[in-house]
CSV table of C-alpha atoms in Angstrom, one decimal:
chain,number,residue,atom,x,y,z
N,48,MET,CA,-16.9,18.0,15.9
N,49,LYS,CA,-18.9,14.8,15.9
N,50,ASN,CA,-18.4,12.4,13.1
N,51,LYS,CA,-21.9,10.9,12.4
N,52,ARG,CA,-20.9,9.1,9.2
N,53,SER,CA,-17.6,7.6,10.6
N,54,THR,CA,-19.5,6.4,13.9
N,55,VAL,CA,-22.0,4.4,11.4
N,56,LEU,CA,-19.0,3.4,9.4
N,57,TYR,CA,-17.2,2.0,12.1
N,58,SER,CA,-20.3,0.1,13.7
N,59,THR,CA,-21.2,-1.5,10.4
N,60,LEU,CA,-17.8,-2.5,9.0
N,61,ALA,CA,-17.9,-6.0,10.3
N,62,LEU,CA,-21.6,-6.7,9.1
N,63,LEU,CA,-20.4,-5.3,5.7
N,64,ALA,CA,-17.5,-7.3,5.4
N,65,MET,CA,-19.7,-10.5,6.2
N,66,ALA,CA,-22.1,-9.7,3.6
N,67,GLY,CA,-19.2,-9.3,1.1
N,68,CYS,CA,-20.2,-5.6,0.6
N,69,GLN,CA,-18.0,-2.6,-0.4
N,70,VAL,CA,-18.2,-0.3,2.3
N,71,GLY,CA,-19.6,3.0,1.2
N,72,THR,CA,-23.1,4.5,2.0
N,73,GLY,CA,-23.7,5.3,-1.7
N,74,GLY,CA,-24.1,1.5,-2.8
N,75,GLU,CA,-23.8,0.5,-6.5
N,76,ASP,CA,-26.2,2.7,-8.6
N,77,ASN,CA,-28.1,5.0,-6.1
N,78,GLY,CA,-30.6,5.6,-8.6
N,79,SER,CA,-33.1,6.3,-5.9
N,80,THR,CA,-31.8,9.7,-5.1
N,81,ALA,CA,-30.2,10.7,-8.2
N,82,GLY,CA,-31.0,14.0,-9.4
N,83,GLY,CA,-32.7,15.1,-6.1
N,84,ASP,CA,-32.8,19.0,-5.9
N,85,ASP,CA,-31.0,19.0,-2.6
N,86,VAL,CA,-28.8,15.9,-2.9
N,87,LEU,CA,-25.1,16.1,-4.2
N,88,ARG,CA,-23.6,12.7,-4.9
N,89,VAL,CA,-20.0,12.7,-4.4
N,90,ALA,CA,-17.9,9.7,-5.5
N,91,TRP,CA,-14.1,8.8,-4.6
N,92,TRP,CA,-11.9,5.6,-4.2
N,93,GLY,CA,-9.4,5.2,-1.4
N,94,GLY,CA,-8.6,3.3,1.9
N,95,GLN,CA,-10.1,3.5,5.2
N,96,GLU,CA,-8.3,6.7,6.3
N,97,ARG,CA,-9.2,8.5,3.2
N,98,HIS,CA,-12.8,7.4,3.6
N,99,THR,CA,-13.0,8.5,7.2
N,100,MET,CA,-11.4,12.0,6.6
N,101,THR,CA,-13.7,12.6,3.4
N,102,LEU,CA,-16.9,11.6,5.5
N,103,GLU,CA,-15.7,14.0,8.5
N,104,VAL,CA,-15.2,16.8,5.8
N,105,ILE,CA,-18.8,16.2,4.4
N,106,ASP,CA,-20.2,16.5,7.8
N,107,LEU,CA,-18.4,19.8,8.2
N,108,PHE,CA,-19.8,20.7,4.6
N,109,GLU,CA,-23.3,20.2,5.6
N,110,GLU,CA,-23.1,22.0,8.7
N,111,LYS,CA,-21.9,25.2,6.8
N,112,TYR,CA,-24.6,24.5,4.1
N,113,PRO,CA,-27.5,22.8,5.5
N,114,ASP,CA,-29.6,23.2,2.6
N,115,ILE,CA,-27.4,20.7,0.9
N,116,SER,CA,-27.2,17.1,1.4
N,117,VAL,CA,-24.4,15.0,0.2
N,118,GLU,CA,-24.6,11.4,-0.7
N,119,PRO,CA,-21.0,9.7,-0.5
N,120,GLU,CA,-20.1,6.7,-2.6
N,121,TYR,CA,-16.7,5.3,-2.1
N,122,THR,CA,-14.7,2.0,-2.3
N,123,SER,CA,-11.6,0.7,-3.4
N,124,TRP,CA,-9.7,1.5,-6.5
N,125,ASP,CA,-10.3,-1.6,-8.5
N,126,ASN,CA,-14.2,-1.6,-7.6
N,127,TYR,CA,-14.3,2.2,-8.1
N,128,TRP,CA,-13.6,2.0,-11.7
N,129,GLU,CA,-15.9,-0.9,-12.4
N,130,ARG,CA,-18.7,0.9,-10.8
N,131,LEU,CA,-17.9,4.2,-12.7
N,132,THR,CA,-18.2,2.2,-15.9
N,133,THR,CA,-21.7,0.8,-15.2
N,134,GLN,CA,-23.0,4.3,-14.1
N,135,ALA,CA,-21.6,6.1,-17.1
N,136,ALA,CA,-23.3,3.4,-19.3
N,137,GLY,CA,-26.3,4.1,-17.5
N,138,SER,CA,-26.1,8.0,-17.8
N,139,ASN,CA,-25.8,7.9,-13.7
N,140,LEU,CA,-22.4,9.3,-12.8
N,141,PRO,CA,-22.3,10.9,-9.5
N,142,ASP,CA,-22.3,14.8,-9.6
N,143,VAL,CA,-19.0,15.0,-8.4
N,144,VAL,CA,-16.5,12.2,-9.4
N,145,GLN,CA,-13.0,11.9,-8.3
N,146,LEU,CA,-10.5,11.0,-11.2
N,147,ASP,CA,-7.1,9.8,-11.8
N,148,PHE,CA,-5.3,12.0,-14.6
N,149,THR,CA,-4.5,8.9,-16.5
N,150,LYS,CA,-8.0,8.1,-16.8
N,151,MET,CA,-9.6,11.4,-17.4
N,152,ASN,CA,-9.3,11.6,-21.1
N,153,GLU,CA,-11.5,8.5,-21.4
N,154,TYR,CA,-14.3,10.5,-19.6
N,155,ILE,CA,-13.7,13.7,-21.4
N,156,SER,CA,-13.9,11.9,-24.9
N,157,ARG,CA,-17.1,10.5,-24.1
N,158,ASN,CA,-18.7,13.9,-23.4
N,159,LEU,CA,-18.8,13.0,-19.5
N,160,LEU,CA,-17.2,15.8,-17.6
N,161,LYS,CA,-18.5,19.4,-17.6
N,162,ASP,CA,-16.1,22.2,-18.6
N,163,LEU,CA,-15.2,24.0,-15.3
N,164,ALA,CA,-13.9,27.1,-16.8
N,165,PRO,CA,-17.2,29.3,-16.5
N,166,LEU,CA,-17.8,28.1,-12.8
N,167,ILE,CA,-14.0,29.3,-12.1
N,168,GLU,CA,-14.5,32.6,-14.2
N,169,ASP,CA,-17.5,33.5,-12.1
N,170,GLY,CA,-15.9,32.6,-8.9
N,171,SER,CA,-17.9,29.7,-8.1
N,172,ILE,CA,-14.4,27.8,-7.7
N,173,ASP,CA,-12.0,30.3,-6.4
N,174,LEU,CA,-8.5,29.5,-7.9
N,175,SER,CA,-7.0,33.0,-7.3
N,176,ASN,CA,-4.5,31.3,-4.9
N,177,VAL,CA,-3.6,28.3,-7.2
N,178,ASP,CA,-0.3,28.7,-9.4
N,179,ASP,CA,-1.1,27.4,-12.9
N,180,VAL,CA,1.7,24.5,-12.5
N,181,TYR,CA,-1.0,22.5,-10.2
N,182,GLN,CA,-3.7,22.9,-12.7
N,183,ASP,CA,-2.3,22.8,-16.3
N,184,VAL,CA,-2.6,19.0,-16.7
N,185,ASN,CA,-6.4,19.4,-16.5
N,186,THR,CA,-6.8,21.8,-18.9
N,187,ILE,CA,-7.2,21.4,-22.6
N,188,ASP,CA,-7.6,24.3,-25.0
N,189,ASP,CA,-8.9,26.6,-22.2
N,190,ALA,CA,-11.5,24.0,-21.0
N,191,VAL,CA,-11.1,22.7,-17.3
N,192,TYR,CA,-11.9,19.2,-16.7
N,193,GLY,CA,-11.1,18.8,-13.2
N,194,ILE,CA,-9.5,20.6,-10.0
N,195,SER,CA,-6.5,18.8,-8.4
N,196,LEU,CA,-7.2,17.5,-4.8
N,197,GLY,CA,-3.7,17.5,-4.2
N,198,SER,CA,-0.6,17.5,-6.3
N,199,ASN,CA,2.2,15.1,-6.3
N,200,ALA,CA,5.3,14.2,-8.5
N,201,LEU,CA,7.3,11.2,-8.9
N,202,GLY,CA,9.9,10.9,-6.4
N,203,MET,CA,12.7,8.3,-5.0
N,204,LEU,CA,11.6,6.8,-1.4
N,205,PHE,CA,14.5,5.8,0.3
N,206,ASN,CA,15.3,4.4,3.7
N,207,ALA,CA,17.2,7.5,5.3
N,208,GLU,CA,18.7,5.5,7.9
N,209,VAL,CA,20.0,2.6,5.6
N,210,PHE,CA,21.7,5.2,3.6
N,211,ALA,CA,23.4,7.0,6.4
N,212,GLU,CA,24.5,3.9,7.9
N,213,GLN,CA,26.1,2.7,4.8
N,214,GLY,CA,27.5,6.1,3.7
N,215,ILE,CA,25.4,6.1,0.5
N,216,GLU,CA,25.0,9.7,-1.0
N,217,LEU,CA,22.8,10.3,-4.1
N,218,ASP,CA,23.2,14.0,-4.6
N,219,GLU,CA,21.1,16.2,-6.5
N,220,GLY,CA,22.1,15.3,-10.4
N,221,TYR,CA,22.8,11.7,-9.8
N,222,THR,CA,22.5,9.4,-12.8
N,223,TYR,CA,21.1,6.0,-13.5
N,224,ASP,CA,24.4,4.7,-13.4
N,225,ASP,CA,25.1,6.2,-9.9
N,226,MET,CA,22.1,4.9,-8.6
N,227,LYS,CA,22.6,1.3,-9.9
N,228,ALA,CA,26.3,1.5,-8.4
N,229,ALA,CA,24.8,2.6,-5.0
N,230,MET,CA,22.3,-0.3,-5.1
N,231,LEU,CA,25.1,-2.8,-5.9
N,232,GLU,CA,27.1,-1.5,-2.9
N,233,LEU,CA,24.0,-1.8,-0.7
N,234,LYS,CA,23.8,-5.3,-1.9
N,235,SER,CA,27.3,-6.2,-1.4
N,236,ALA,CA,26.9,-4.5,2.4
N,237,LEU,CA,23.8,-5.9,3.5
N,238,GLY,CA,24.3,-9.7,1.7
N,239,ASP,CA,21.8,-12.1,0.7
N,240,GLY,CA,18.0,-11.3,0.8
N,241,PHE,CA,18.8,-7.7,0.4
N,242,TYR,CA,18.2,-5.9,-2.9
N,243,GLY,CA,18.9,-2.3,-3.3
N,244,TYR,CA,15.9,-1.0,-5.6
N,245,ASP,CA,12.4,-2.2,-6.0
N,246,PHE,CA,10.8,-1.5,-9.5
N,247,ASN,CA,7.5,-2.3,-7.7
N,248,ASN,CA,5.8,-2.5,-11.0
N,249,THR,CA,6.3,1.3,-11.8
N,250,GLU,CA,8.6,0.8,-14.9
N,251,PHE,CA,6.0,2.5,-17.0
N,252,ASP,CA,5.7,5.6,-14.9
N,253,LEU,CA,9.7,5.7,-14.7
N,254,PHE,CA,9.8,5.5,-18.7
N,255,PHE,CA,7.6,8.5,-18.9
N,256,ALA,CA,10.5,10.3,-16.9
N,257,TYR,CA,13.1,8.8,-18.9
N,258,ALA,CA,11.7,9.7,-22.4
N,259,ARG,CA,11.3,13.4,-21.2
N,260,GLN,CA,14.9,13.3,-20.2
N,261,ASN,CA,15.8,12.3,-23.8
N,262,GLY,CA,13.5,15.2,-25.0
N,263,GLU,CA,10.8,12.7,-26.1
N,264,SER,CA,7.6,11.7,-24.7
N,265,VAL,CA,5.5,8.4,-24.3
N,266,PHE,CA,2.6,9.5,-26.2
N,267,ASN,CA,2.6,11.9,-29.1
N,268,GLU,CA,0.9,15.3,-29.0
N,269,THR,CA,-2.2,14.0,-30.6
N,270,GLY,CA,-2.4,10.8,-28.4
N,271,ASP,CA,-2.8,8.5,-31.5
N,272,GLY,CA,0.6,7.2,-31.3
N,273,LEU,CA,3.9,7.0,-29.5
N,274,GLY,CA,6.5,10.0,-29.0
N,275,TYR,CA,9.8,8.3,-28.4
N,276,SER,CA,12.6,6.7,-30.1
N,277,ASP,CA,13.0,2.9,-30.1
N,278,GLU,CA,16.8,3.7,-29.1
N,279,THR,CA,15.3,5.6,-26.0
N,280,LEU,CA,13.4,2.4,-25.1
N,281,VAL,CA,16.1,0.1,-25.6
N,282,SER,CA,18.3,1.8,-23.6
N,283,TYR,CA,15.7,1.9,-20.9
N,284,PHE,CA,15.0,-1.8,-21.1
N,285,GLN,CA,18.8,-2.5,-20.8
N,286,PHE,CA,18.9,-0.6,-17.6
N,287,ILE,CA,16.2,-2.7,-16.0
N,288,GLN,CA,17.8,-5.8,-17.5
N,289,GLY,CA,21.2,-5.1,-15.8
N,290,MET,CA,19.3,-4.0,-12.5
N,291,ILE,CA,17.9,-7.4,-12.4
N,292,GLU,CA,20.8,-9.5,-13.7
N,293,GLU,CA,23.3,-7.7,-11.4
N,294,GLU,CA,20.7,-7.9,-8.4
N,295,ALA,CA,20.6,-4.6,-7.5
N,296,ALA,CA,16.8,-5.2,-8.0
N,297,PRO,CA,14.8,-7.9,-6.8
N,298,PRO,CA,13.4,-10.7,-9.2
N,299,HIS,CA,10.1,-10.1,-10.5
N,300,GLU,CA,8.2,-13.0,-8.7
N,301,LEU,CA,9.5,-11.5,-5.4
N,302,THR,CA,8.1,-8.0,-6.2
N,303,MET,CA,4.9,-9.3,-7.3
N,304,GLU,CA,4.7,-11.4,-4.1
N,305,TYR,CA,4.9,-8.2,-2.0
N,306,ILE,CA,2.5,-6.4,-4.3
N,307,GLN,CA,-0.2,-9.0,-4.3
N,308,GLY,CA,0.2,-9.5,-0.5
N,309,GLY,CA,-0.1,-5.6,0.2
N,310,ASP,CA,3.4,-5.3,1.5
N,311,SER,CA,6.1,-3.1,1.0
N,312,THR,CA,9.9,-4.3,0.3
N,313,ILE,CA,11.1,-1.1,1.6
N,314,ALA,CA,9.1,-1.3,4.9
N,315,ASP,CA,10.5,-4.7,6.0
N,316,GLY,CA,14.0,-3.9,4.9
N,317,THR,CA,14.3,-5.8,1.7
N,318,THR,CA,15.3,-2.8,-0.3
N,319,SER,CA,16.1,0.7,0.4
N,320,MET,CA,14.7,2.4,-2.4
N,321,LEU,CA,11.5,2.6,-5.0
N,322,LEU,CA,9.8,5.1,-7.2
N,323,ILE,CA,6.4,6.4,-5.8
N,324,ALA,CA,4.2,9.2,-6.3
N,325,SER,CA,5.3,11.6,-3.5
N,326,ASN,CA,2.3,11.5,-1.3
N,327,GLN,CA,2.6,7.8,-1.0
N,328,ILE,CA,5.3,8.3,1.6
N,329,ILE,CA,2.6,8.8,4.2
N,330,GLY,CA,1.5,5.2,3.8
N,331,GLN,CA,4.7,3.9,3.4
N,332,GLN,CA,6.1,5.5,6.6
N,333,ALA,CA,3.1,4.1,8.6
N,334,LEU,CA,4.5,0.6,7.9
N,335,THR,CA,8.0,1.2,9.3
N,336,GLU,CA,9.7,2.8,12.1
N,337,ALA,CA,12.7,3.5,10.0
N,338,GLU,CA,13.1,7.0,8.9
N,339,LEU,CA,11.9,7.4,5.2
N,340,ASP,CA,12.5,10.5,2.8
N,341,LEU,CA,12.5,11.5,-0.9
N,342,LYS,CA,14.9,12.3,-3.4
N,343,PRO,CA,14.5,13.5,-7.0
N,344,LEU,CA,14.6,11.0,-9.8
N,345,PRO,CA,17.9,10.2,-11.5
N,346,GLU,CA,19.0,12.3,-14.5
N,347,MET,CA,20.3,11.7,-17.6
N,348,GLU,CA,23.8,13.0,-18.5
N,349,GLY,CA,23.0,16.0,-20.9
N,350,GLY,CA,19.4,15.2,-20.9
N,351,THR,CA,16.6,17.6,-20.1
N,352,GLU,CA,14.3,18.0,-16.8
N,353,GLY,CA,12.1,14.9,-16.7
N,354,ASN,CA,9.8,15.4,-13.8
N,355,TRP,CA,6.7,17.5,-13.7
N,356,ILE,CA,4.0,18.2,-11.1
N,357,ARG,CA,0.7,16.4,-11.6
N,358,PRO,CA,-2.6,16.0,-9.8
N,359,SER,CA,-2.6,13.1,-7.4
N,360,MET,CA,-6.2,13.0,-8.2
N,361,SER,CA,-9.0,15.6,-9.1
N,362,PHE,CA,-12.6,16.1,-8.8
N,363,SER,CA,-14.7,16.6,-12.0
N,364,ILE,CA,-18.3,17.5,-12.4
N,365,SER,CA,-20.6,15.2,-14.5
N,366,GLU,CA,-21.7,16.7,-17.5
N,367,HIS,CA,-25.2,15.8,-17.2
N,368,THR,CA,-25.5,16.9,-13.4
N,369,ASN,CA,-28.5,19.1,-12.4
N,370,GLN,CA,-26.4,20.2,-9.3
N,371,ALA,CA,-23.6,22.1,-11.1
N,372,LYS,CA,-23.5,25.0,-8.7
N,373,ASN,CA,-23.9,22.9,-5.5
N,374,ALA,CA,-20.9,20.6,-7.3
N,375,ALA,CA,-18.8,23.7,-7.6
N,376,LEU,CA,-19.3,25.0,-4.2
N,377,PHE,CA,-18.4,21.4,-2.8
N,378,ILE,CA,-15.3,21.6,-4.9
N,379,ASP,CA,-14.4,25.2,-3.8
N,380,PHE,CA,-14.8,24.1,0.0
N,381,ILE,CA,-12.4,21.3,-0.5
N,382,THR,CA,-10.0,23.5,-2.3
N,383,ASN,CA,-10.0,26.6,0.0
N,384,ASP,CA,-11.6,25.9,3.4
N,385,PRO,CA,-8.9,25.6,6.1
N,386,GLU,CA,-10.9,23.6,8.4
N,387,ALA,CA,-11.7,21.0,5.8
N,388,ASN,CA,-8.0,20.9,5.0
N,389,GLU,CA,-6.9,20.3,8.6
N,390,ILE,CA,-9.2,17.4,8.4
N,391,LEU,CA,-8.1,15.9,5.2
N,392,GLN,CA,-4.2,16.5,6.2
N,393,ALA,CA,-3.1,16.6,2.6
N,394,GLU,CA,-3.7,12.7,2.3
N,395,ARG,CA,-4.6,13.3,-1.3
N,396,GLY,CA,-1.6,15.1,-2.0
N,397,VAL,CA,-0.1,18.7,-1.5
N,398,PRO,CA,-3.0,21.2,-1.5
N,399,ILE,CA,-2.9,23.5,-4.7
N,400,SER,CA,-3.9,26.7,-2.7
N,401,ALA,CA,-0.8,28.4,-1.5
N,402,GLU,CA,-2.9,29.7,1.4
N,403,ILE,CA,-4.0,26.5,2.6
N,404,ARG,CA,-0.2,25.1,2.1
N,405,SER,CA,0.8,27.9,4.3
N,406,HIS,CA,-2.1,27.3,6.9
N,407,LEU,CA,-1.1,23.9,7.1
N,408,GLU,CA,2.3,24.3,8.4
N,409,GLY,CA,3.0,22.8,11.6
N,410,LYS,CA,-0.5,21.1,11.6
N,411,VAL,CA,0.4,18.2,9.5
N,412,SER,CA,2.8,15.1,10.1
N,413,PRO,CA,6.3,15.2,9.4
N,414,GLU,CA,6.2,13.0,6.4
N,415,VAL,CA,3.4,15.3,4.8
N,416,GLU,CA,5.9,18.2,5.4
N,417,LYS,CA,8.3,16.2,3.5
N,418,THR,CA,5.9,16.1,0.6
N,419,PHE,CA,5.4,20.0,0.9
N,420,ALA,CA,9.3,20.3,0.5
N,421,TYR,CA,9.7,17.7,-2.4
N,422,LEU,CA,6.8,19.7,-4.4
N,423,GLU,CA,8.7,23.0,-3.8
N,424,TYR,CA,11.7,21.5,-5.2
N,425,VAL,CA,10.0,19.8,-8.4
N,426,ALA,CA,8.0,23.0,-9.1
N,427,GLU,CA,11.6,24.8,-9.5
N,428,ASN,CA,13.1,21.6,-11.3
N,429,SER,CA,10.8,20.2,-13.5
N,430,ALA,CA,9.5,20.7,-17.3
N,431,PRO,CA,5.9,21.6,-18.4
N,432,ALA,CA,3.6,18.5,-18.1
N,433,ASP,CA,2.7,16.3,-21.1
N,434,PRO,CA,-0.9,16.5,-22.1
N,435,LEU,CA,-3.2,14.0,-20.3
N,436,PRO,CA,-2.7,10.6,-21.4
N,437,PRO,CA,-4.9,9.5,-24.3
N,438,PRO,CA,-8.0,6.8,-24.1
N,439,GLY,CA,-6.2,3.4,-23.9
N,440,GLU,CA,-3.6,4.4,-21.5
N,441,SER,CA,-4.4,1.6,-19.1
N,442,GLU,CA,-4.3,-1.0,-22.0
N,443,VAL,CA,-1.0,0.5,-23.1
N,444,ARG,CA,0.4,0.3,-19.5
N,445,ALA,CA,-0.7,-3.2,-19.2
N,446,ALA,CA,1.3,-4.2,-22.5
N,447,PHE,CA,4.3,-2.4,-21.4
N,448,LEU,CA,4.3,-4.3,-18.0
N,449,ARG,CA,3.9,-7.5,-19.9
N,450,VAL,CA,6.8,-7.0,-21.9
N,451,VAL,CA,8.9,-5.8,-18.9
N,452,GLU,CA,8.0,-9.1,-17.2
N,453,SER,CA,9.3,-11.0,-20.1
N,454,LEU,CA,12.5,-9.0,-20.2
N,455,LYS,CA,13.1,-9.6,-16.5
N,456,TYR,CA,12.6,-13.4,-17.1
N,457,GLY,CA,15.2,-13.3,-19.8
N,458,GLN,CA,12.4,-14.4,-22.4
N,459,THR,CA,13.0,-11.3,-24.6
N,460,THR,CA,15.7,-8.9,-25.5
N,461,PRO,CA,15.5,-5.2,-25.2
N,462,GLU,CA,15.7,-4.6,-28.6
N,463,ASP,CA,12.7,-7.3,-29.2
N,464,GLY,CA,10.8,-6.1,-26.2
N,465,ALA,CA,10.8,-2.3,-27.7
N,466,GLU,CA,9.7,-3.7,-31.0
N,467,GLN,CA,6.8,-5.8,-29.3
N,468,PHE,CA,5.7,-3.0,-27.3
N,469,ARG,CA,5.5,-0.6,-30.4
N,470,GLN,CA,3.4,-2.8,-32.2
N,471,GLN,CA,0.7,-3.5,-29.2
N,472,ALA,CA,0.8,0.1,-28.0
N,473,GLU,CA,0.2,1.4,-31.8
N,474,SER,CA,-2.4,-1.2,-32.2
N,475,ILE,CA,-4.1,0.0,-29.1
N,476,LEU,CA,-4.2,3.8,-29.9
N,477,LYS,CA,-5.3,3.6,-33.7
């Protein structure tokens, strides 16, 4: 199938870059076509591969539904949220909006998202082949605010070749102490300039699992406070501190140097393990010839299951759209159309439809197959998901990472850091 949008995209990339523009046919506000009877505005963030795939799927959708014209709006992660904020303030959100689960409650709390339950019940969005575990996070009091575009779970990405060469085995049930010992063993074997595990600015994400393994949660059930004990955070901070001080993990400045440069410590051989969302193995594998694979998270001795299946991202429908039926048709198409999913290649995460997952077997890359297998494992070895993070999650996350930075530089202790974070987080969540 000829991808007309991709052709235009590639021919204009250089001009857009020279002009300092974001690539995306939707522009910044697209007020000229908003509300058109046959125009459906669809917004997402991502990199070039996602843009190209999604544009090709939109072409396919328009071929199958010629009475509907889709106006795509796409950009990078940072610019995406800035643009959505502006559009929301002007009551000009796109009809279909891609949302991250950590930010969804901010839009729900402002009455910006439509409840999709009626559209699911009348069959406009067919979820008959979708297990509840793939959608639970998007449901609040029987209202459904998004349809997962693909599921993922936290996982430990590791360099399978390095592990095999050095005889490192972290079998199912391994603990945080086991992981630290293995990283120190790798550090000793591979010498200066190598560190076993890269925190990669994911300390807050891992703490979600750590708290759950202690029978607690980061946020309380009502979302207006914290749900863990100080002792739990102190012990987690002690783990981070020990990893840094004993050089089982790189110093903070090295981690940030890689992040800011858009590089990967595991891809260039500086480390051999880091926490990711499982679908990120696709992008990481593209950066190295070494074989990468996924392991479950470390466990707590005597603790509970910490991991859970979550939407990598979801499509929601704007509360104020006049295109609800067409928006539902588009989301149903993304969820259930085999040809569309062959194009998308599970880049957004493991498809939520069992039929689509079965259809894609043998049609996706080896690293995508690994995400399918990993999600099957997590589905059998996980606890129910926590509720959606409350509004203010982004500010709480930023506060946590600032404390972690101070901890890594020895500017605060685990005890003082835990107290500082509690004060800052509770002030944000009030």
